[in-house]
Short mmCIF file of C-alpha atoms in Angstrom, two decimals:
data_model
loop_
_atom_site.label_atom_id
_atom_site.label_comp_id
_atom_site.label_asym_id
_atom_site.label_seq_id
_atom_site.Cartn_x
_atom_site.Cartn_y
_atom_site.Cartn_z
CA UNK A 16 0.00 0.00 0.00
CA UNK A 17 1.59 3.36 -1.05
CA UNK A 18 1.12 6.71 0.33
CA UNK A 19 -2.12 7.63 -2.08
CA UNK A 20 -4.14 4.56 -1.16
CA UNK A 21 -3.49 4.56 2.33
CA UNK A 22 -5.00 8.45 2.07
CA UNK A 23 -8.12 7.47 -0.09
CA UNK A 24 -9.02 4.08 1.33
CA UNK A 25 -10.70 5.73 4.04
CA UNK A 26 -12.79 7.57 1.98
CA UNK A 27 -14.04 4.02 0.09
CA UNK A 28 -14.56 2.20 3.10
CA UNK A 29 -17.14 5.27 4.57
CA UNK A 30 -19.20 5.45 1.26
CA UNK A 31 -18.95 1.46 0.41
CA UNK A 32 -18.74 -0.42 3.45
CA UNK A 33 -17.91 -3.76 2.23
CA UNK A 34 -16.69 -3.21 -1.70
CA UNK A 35 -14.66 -0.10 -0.84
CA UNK A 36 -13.32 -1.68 2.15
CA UNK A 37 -10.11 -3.49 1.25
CA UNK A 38 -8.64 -2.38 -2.00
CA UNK A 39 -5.41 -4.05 -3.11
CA UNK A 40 -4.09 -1.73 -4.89
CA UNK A 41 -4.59 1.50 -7.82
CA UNK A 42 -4.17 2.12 -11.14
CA UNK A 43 -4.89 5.12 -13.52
CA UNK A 44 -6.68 5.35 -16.35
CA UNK A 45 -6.65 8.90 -17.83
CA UNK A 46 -9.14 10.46 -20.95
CA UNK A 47 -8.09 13.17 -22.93
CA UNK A 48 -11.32 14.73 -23.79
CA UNK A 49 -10.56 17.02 -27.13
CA UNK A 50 -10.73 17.33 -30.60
CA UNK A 51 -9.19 14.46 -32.81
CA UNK A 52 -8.32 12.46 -29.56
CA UNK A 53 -11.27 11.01 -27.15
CA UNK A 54 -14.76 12.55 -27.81
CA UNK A 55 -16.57 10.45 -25.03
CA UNK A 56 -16.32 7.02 -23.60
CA UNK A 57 -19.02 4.34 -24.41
CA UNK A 58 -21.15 2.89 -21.09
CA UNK A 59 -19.05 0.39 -19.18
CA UNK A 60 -17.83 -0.75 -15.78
CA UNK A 61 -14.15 -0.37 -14.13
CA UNK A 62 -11.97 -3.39 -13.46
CA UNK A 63 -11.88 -1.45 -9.60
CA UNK A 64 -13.51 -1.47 -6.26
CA UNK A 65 -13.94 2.04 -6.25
CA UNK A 66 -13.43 4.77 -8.52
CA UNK A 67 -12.71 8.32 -8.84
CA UNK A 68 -13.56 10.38 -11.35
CA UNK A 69 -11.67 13.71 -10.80
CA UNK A 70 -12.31 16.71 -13.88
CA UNK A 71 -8.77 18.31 -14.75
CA UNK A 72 -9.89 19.63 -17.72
CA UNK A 73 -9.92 23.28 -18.94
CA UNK A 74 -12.67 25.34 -20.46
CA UNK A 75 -15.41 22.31 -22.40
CA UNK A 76 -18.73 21.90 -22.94
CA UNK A 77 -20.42 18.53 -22.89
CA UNK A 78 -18.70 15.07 -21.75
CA UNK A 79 -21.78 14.91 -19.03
CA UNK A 80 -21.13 11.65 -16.77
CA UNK A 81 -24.13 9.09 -17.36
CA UNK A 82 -24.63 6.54 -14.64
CA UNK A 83 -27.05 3.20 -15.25
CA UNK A 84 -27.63 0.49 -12.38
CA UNK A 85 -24.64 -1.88 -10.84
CA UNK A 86 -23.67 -4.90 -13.04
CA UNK A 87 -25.42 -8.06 -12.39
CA UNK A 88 -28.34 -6.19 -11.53
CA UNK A 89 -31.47 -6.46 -13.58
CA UNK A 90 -31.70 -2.79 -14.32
CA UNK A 91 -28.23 -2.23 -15.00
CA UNK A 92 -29.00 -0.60 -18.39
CA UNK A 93 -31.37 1.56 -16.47
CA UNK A 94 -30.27 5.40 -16.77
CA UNK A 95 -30.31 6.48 -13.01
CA UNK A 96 -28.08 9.73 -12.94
CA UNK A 97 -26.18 12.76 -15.07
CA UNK A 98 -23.56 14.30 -14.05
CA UNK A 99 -21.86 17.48 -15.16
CA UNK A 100 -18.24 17.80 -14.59
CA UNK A 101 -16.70 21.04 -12.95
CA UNK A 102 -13.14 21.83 -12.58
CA UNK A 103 -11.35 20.00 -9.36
CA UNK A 104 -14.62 18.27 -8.61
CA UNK A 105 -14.32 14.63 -7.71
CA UNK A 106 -17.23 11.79 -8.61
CA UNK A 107 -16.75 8.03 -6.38
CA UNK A 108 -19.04 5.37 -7.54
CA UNK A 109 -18.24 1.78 -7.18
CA UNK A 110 -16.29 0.48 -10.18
CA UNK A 111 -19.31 -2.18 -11.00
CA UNK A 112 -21.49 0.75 -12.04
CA UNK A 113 -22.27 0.91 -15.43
CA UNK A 114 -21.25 4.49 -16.80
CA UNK A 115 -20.20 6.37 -19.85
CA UNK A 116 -19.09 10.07 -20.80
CA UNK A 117 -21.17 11.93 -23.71
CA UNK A 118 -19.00 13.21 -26.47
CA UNK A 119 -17.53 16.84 -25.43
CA UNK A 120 -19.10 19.34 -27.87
CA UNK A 121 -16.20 21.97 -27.00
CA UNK A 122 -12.67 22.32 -25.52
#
C-alpha cells in the first residue's frame, strides 16, 4: 500500500462499506477529452472497487457523466443519474457501475 491509497481508502470504506473496504491496490486510467483524440467514452464498468472520477480539464462543454444500475443487476441498463463535470470536482461510484461520458461538444 503506497502513500495515495493509504489516504483514499478511508474515503471508500465510509461510502462502500464492504466493496470499498479493502482495496489491493490502484491504477490510472486517464481520458483526454478534445478534438481528434477522445470525444466520449461508451457505457461500461471499471476493473476497480472504487473509482474516482476527478475533472482536470480546462474550459469544455459537454462530456456529461451518465450513470445506469450496478452490473449483475437487472436494471443495470437503467439510466439512473447525469452528471456534469466542474473543474477540481471529484465523482466516487463503485467500479461495477455501469457508466459512460457523452461526447464533449467543446474544448
Amino acid at each position: 500500500i503506497d502513500e495515495l491509497q493509504r489516504m483514499l481508502q478511508p474515503l471508500g470504506d465510509l461510502l462502500f462499506p464492504g466493496p470499498g473496504s479493502c482495496w489491493d491496490g490502484h491504477h490510472c486510467f486517464i481520458v483526454r477529452y478534445r478534438s481528434g483524440e477522445d470525444l466520449g467514452l461508451d457505457m461500461h464498468t471499471d476493473d476497480s472497487d472504487v473509482t474516482l472520477n476527478l475533472c482536470l480539464g480546462l474550459e469544455f462543454t459537454g462530456a456529461g457523466l451518465q450513470f445506469c444500475g450496478m452490473t449483475g443487476a437487472g436494471d443495470h441498463r437503467k439510466h439512473r443519474h447525469s452528471y456534469f463535470h466542474k473543474k477540481g470536482h471529484c465523482v466516487v461510484h463503485l467500479g461495477r457501475r455501469r457508466h459512460g461520458a457523452d461526447d464533449i461538444t467543446s474544448g
